[in-house]
Short mmCIF file of C-alpha atoms in Angstrom, two decimals:
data_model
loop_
_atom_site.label_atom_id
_atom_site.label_comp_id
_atom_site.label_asym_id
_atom_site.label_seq_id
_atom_site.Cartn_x
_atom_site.Cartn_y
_atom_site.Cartn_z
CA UNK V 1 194.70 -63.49 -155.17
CA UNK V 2 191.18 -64.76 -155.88
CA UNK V 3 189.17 -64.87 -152.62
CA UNK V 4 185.72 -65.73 -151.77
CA UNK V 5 184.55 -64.05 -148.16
CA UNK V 6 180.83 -64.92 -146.90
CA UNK V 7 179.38 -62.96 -144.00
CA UNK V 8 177.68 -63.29 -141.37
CA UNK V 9 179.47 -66.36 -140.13
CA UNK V 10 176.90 -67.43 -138.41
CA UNK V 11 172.65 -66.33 -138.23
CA UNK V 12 169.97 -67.22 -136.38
CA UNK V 13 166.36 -66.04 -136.70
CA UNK V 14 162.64 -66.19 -135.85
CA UNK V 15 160.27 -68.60 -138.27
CA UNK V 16 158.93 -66.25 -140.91
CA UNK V 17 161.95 -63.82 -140.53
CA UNK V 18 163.34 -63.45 -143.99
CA UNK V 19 167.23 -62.32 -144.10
CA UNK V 20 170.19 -62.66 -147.13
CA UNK V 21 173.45 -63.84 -146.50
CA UNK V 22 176.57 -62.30 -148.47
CA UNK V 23 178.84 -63.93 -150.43
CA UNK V 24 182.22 -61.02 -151.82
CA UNK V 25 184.26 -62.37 -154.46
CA UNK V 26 187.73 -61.16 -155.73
CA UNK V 27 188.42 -63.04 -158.60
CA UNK V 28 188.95 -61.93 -162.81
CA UNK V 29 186.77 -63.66 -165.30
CA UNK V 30 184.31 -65.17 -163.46
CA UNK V 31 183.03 -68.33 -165.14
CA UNK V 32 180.47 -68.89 -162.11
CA UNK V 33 179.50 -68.21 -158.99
CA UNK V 34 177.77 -71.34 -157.36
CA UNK V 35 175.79 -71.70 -153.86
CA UNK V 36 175.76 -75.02 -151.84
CA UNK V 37 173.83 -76.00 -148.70
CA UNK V 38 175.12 -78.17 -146.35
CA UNK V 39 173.59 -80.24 -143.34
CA UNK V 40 175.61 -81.14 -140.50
CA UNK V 41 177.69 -84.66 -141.60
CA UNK V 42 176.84 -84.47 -144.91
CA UNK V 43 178.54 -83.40 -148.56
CA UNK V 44 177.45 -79.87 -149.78
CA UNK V 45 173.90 -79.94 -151.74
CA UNK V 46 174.02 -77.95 -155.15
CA UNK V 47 171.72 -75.15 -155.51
CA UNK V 48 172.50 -72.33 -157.32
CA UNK V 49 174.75 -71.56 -160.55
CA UNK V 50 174.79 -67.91 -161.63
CA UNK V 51 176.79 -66.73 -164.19
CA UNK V 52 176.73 -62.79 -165.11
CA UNK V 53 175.90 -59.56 -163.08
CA UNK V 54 171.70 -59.25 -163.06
CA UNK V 55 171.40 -63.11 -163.08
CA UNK V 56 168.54 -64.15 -160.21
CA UNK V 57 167.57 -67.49 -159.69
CA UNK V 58 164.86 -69.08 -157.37
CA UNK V 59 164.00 -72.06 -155.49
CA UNK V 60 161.24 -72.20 -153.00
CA UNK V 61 162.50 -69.59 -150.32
CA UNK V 62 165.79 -69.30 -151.55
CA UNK V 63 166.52 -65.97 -154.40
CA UNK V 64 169.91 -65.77 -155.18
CA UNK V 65 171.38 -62.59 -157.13
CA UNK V 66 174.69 -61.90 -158.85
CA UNK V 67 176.63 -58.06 -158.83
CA UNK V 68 180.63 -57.85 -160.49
CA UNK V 69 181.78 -58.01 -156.87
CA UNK V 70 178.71 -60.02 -154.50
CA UNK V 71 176.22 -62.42 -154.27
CA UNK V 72 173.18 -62.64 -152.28
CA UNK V 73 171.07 -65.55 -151.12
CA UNK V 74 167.88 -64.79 -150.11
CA UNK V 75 165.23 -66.32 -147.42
CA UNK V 76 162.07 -65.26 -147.73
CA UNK V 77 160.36 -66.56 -144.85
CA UNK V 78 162.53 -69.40 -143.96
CA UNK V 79 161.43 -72.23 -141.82
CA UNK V 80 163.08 -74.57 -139.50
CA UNK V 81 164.15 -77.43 -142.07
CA UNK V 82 166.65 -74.13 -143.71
CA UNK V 83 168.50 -74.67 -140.98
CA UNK V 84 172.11 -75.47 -142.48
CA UNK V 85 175.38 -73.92 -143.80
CA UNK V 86 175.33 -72.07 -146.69
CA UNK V 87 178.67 -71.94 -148.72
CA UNK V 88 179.10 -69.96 -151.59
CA UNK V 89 181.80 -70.68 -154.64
CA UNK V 90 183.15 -69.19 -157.25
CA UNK V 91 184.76 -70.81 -160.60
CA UNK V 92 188.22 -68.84 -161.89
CA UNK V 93 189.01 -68.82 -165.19
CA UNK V 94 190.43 -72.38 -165.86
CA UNK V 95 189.16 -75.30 -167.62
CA UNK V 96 189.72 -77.32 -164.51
CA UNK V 97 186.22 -76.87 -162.98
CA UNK V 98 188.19 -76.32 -159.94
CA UNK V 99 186.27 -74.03 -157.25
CA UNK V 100 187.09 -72.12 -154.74
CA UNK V 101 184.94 -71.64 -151.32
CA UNK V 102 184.15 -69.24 -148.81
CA UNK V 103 183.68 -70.10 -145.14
CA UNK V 104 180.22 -70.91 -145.33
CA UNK V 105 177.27 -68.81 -143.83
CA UNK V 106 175.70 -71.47 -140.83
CA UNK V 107 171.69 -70.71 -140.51
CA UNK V 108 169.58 -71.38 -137.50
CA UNK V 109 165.76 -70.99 -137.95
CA UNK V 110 163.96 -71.17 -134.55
CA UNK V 111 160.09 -72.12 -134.69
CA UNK N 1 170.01 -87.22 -160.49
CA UNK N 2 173.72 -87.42 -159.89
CA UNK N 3 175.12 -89.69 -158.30
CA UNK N 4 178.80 -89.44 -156.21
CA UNK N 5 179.37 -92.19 -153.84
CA UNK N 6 182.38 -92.18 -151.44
CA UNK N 7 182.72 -96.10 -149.73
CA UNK N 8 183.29 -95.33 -146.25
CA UNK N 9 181.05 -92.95 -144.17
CA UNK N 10 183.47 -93.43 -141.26
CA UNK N 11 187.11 -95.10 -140.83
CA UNK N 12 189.50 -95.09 -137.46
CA UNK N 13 192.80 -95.48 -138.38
CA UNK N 14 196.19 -95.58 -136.45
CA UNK N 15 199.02 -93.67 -137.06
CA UNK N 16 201.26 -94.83 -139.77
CA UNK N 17 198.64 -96.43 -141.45
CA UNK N 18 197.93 -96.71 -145.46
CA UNK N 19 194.69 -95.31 -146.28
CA UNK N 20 192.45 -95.86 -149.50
CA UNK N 21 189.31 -93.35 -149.96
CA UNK N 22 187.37 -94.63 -152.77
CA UNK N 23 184.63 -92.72 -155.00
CA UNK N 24 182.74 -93.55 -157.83
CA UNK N 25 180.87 -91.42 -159.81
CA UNK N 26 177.90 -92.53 -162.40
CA UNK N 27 177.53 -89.47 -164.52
CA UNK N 28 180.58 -89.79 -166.87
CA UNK N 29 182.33 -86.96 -165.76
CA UNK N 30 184.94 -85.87 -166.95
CA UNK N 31 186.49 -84.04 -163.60
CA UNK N 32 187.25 -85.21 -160.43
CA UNK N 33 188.34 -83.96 -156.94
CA UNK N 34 188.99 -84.34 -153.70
CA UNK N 35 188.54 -81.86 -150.62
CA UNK N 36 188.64 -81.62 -146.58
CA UNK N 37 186.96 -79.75 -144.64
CA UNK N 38 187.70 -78.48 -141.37
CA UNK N 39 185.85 -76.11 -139.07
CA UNK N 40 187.04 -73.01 -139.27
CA UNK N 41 189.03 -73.51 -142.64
CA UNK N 42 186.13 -74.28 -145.07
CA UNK N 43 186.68 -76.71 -148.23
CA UNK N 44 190.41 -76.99 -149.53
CA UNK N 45 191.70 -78.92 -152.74
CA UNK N 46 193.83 -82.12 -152.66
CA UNK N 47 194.07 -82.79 -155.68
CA UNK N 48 191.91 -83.23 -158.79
CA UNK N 49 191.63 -85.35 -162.05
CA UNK N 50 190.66 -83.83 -165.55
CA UNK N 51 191.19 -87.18 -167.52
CA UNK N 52 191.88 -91.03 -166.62
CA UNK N 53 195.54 -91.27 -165.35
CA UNK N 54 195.58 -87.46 -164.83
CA UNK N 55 196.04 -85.80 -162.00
CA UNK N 56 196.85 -82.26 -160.94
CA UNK N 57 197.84 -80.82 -157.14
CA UNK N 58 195.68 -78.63 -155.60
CA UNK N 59 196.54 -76.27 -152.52
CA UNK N 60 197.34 -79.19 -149.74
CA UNK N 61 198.50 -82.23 -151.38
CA UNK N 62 201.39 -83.03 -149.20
CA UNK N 63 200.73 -86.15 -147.44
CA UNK N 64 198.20 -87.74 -149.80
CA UNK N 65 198.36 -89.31 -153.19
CA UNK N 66 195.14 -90.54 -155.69
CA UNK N 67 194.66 -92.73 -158.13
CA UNK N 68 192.47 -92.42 -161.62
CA UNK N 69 192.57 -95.38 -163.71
CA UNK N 70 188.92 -95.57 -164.45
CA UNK N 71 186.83 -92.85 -165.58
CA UNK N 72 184.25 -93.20 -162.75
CA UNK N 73 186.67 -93.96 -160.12
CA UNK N 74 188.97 -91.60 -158.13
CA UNK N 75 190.99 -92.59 -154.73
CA UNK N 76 192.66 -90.46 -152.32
CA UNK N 77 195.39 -92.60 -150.95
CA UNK N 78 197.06 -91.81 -147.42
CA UNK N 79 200.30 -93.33 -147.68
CA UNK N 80 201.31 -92.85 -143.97
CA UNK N 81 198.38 -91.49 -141.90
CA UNK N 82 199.18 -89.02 -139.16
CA UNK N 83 197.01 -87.57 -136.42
CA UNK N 84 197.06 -84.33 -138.29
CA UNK N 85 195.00 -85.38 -141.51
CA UNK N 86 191.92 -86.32 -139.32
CA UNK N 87 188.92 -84.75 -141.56
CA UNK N 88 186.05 -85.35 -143.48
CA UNK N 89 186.92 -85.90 -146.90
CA UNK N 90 185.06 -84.77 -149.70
CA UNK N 91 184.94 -86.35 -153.20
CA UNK N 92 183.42 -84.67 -155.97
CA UNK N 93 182.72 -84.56 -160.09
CA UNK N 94 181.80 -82.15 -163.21
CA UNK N 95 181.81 -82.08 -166.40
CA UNK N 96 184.94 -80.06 -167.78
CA UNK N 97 184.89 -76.44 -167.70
CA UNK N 98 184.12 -74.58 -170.65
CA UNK N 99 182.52 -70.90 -171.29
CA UNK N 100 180.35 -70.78 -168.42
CA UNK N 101 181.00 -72.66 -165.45
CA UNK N 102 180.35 -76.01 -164.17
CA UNK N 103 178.41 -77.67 -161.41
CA UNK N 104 180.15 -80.31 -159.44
CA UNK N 105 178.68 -81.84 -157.81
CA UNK N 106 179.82 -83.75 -153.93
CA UNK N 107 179.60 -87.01 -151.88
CA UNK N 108 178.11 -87.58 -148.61
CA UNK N 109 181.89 -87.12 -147.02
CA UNK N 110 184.22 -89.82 -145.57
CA UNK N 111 184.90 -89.00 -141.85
CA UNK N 112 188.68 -90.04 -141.00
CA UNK N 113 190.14 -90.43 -137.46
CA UNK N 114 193.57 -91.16 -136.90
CA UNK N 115 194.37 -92.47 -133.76
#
């Protein structure tokens, strides 16, 4: 059964204390692994699309990386404002588009 | 930028109820869906459209209905709302899936209370 499993559930840390969060992933063919950020009453923010194992994309403090089995996203530094959940998804093999989510990663950056 | 826009931030509805969740997208997508979320269960799939007048089930349709007659416009219909299918609602779109994955991309999320 494909399954997406992101860990910790929940993190908090310091200002300037950089950290990843994990996203495992059980599924054949992956057509895409895709990382979302979402504040408290509002719909998920697109962030990331990766694709194959050794892909790495960037945006300010965010890095995320792509393995056959994991994902990583990244803070370098992070800063109050990254204070959010973080879901990860990943895209089966279907021409659907459909996604399926983990529980989400929820961040909490303390000045 | 993309634009997905659900109508109602916020609805209280009785029991019994019909409900319409409306969402329009302006980026000609092909794909639609709609999600809940609830804490502790994460994002699951209602159902989702791949072409106007399409419509497939997802993993927790029972209970809710949708409607695609335009290509911009997707509703999540609650034919008889019970206490149970209090959530915030999610609509998205994407472009169709082809080699490599797609982005889809959400709303801002319709909180629904059933009362």
């Amino acid at each position: 059964e494909d399954q997406v499993t992101q860990s910790p559930e929940a993190l908090r840390l310091q200002e300037g204390e950089s950290s990843s969060l994990n996203c495992s992933y059980t599924v054949s063919g992956l057509r895409g692994l895709f990382w979302y950020r979402q504040d408290p009453g509002k719909g998920p923010e697109f962030l990331f699309t990766l694709y194959s194992a050794g892909e790495e994309k960037e945006k300010e403090r965010l890095k995320a990386t792509l393995t056959k089995k994991e994902s990583f996203l990244h803070i370098t530094a992070p800063k109050p404002e990254d204070s959010a959940t973080y879901l990860c998804a990943v895209q089966p093999p279907s021409n659907t588009g459909k996604l399926i989510f983990g529980q989400g990663t929820t961040l909490q950056v303390k000045p | 930028d993309v634009k997905v826009t659900q109508s109602s931030r916020y609805l209280v509805k009785r029991t019994g109820e019909k409900v319409f969740l409306e969402c329009v997208q302006d980026m000609d997508h092909e794909n639609m869906f709609w999600y809940r979320q609830d804490p502790g269960l994460g994002l699951r799939l209602i159902y989702f459209s791949y072409d106007v007048k399409m419509k497939e089930k997802g993993d927790i349709p029972e209970g809710y209905s949708v409607s695609r007659e335009k290509k911009e416009r997707f509703s999540l219909i609650l034919e008889s709302a019970s206490t149970n299918q209090t959530s915030m609602y999610l609509c998205a779109s994407s472009e169709p899936g082809g080699f490599s994955g797609n982005t889809i991309y959400f709303g801002e999320g319709s909180w629904l209370t059933v009362v």
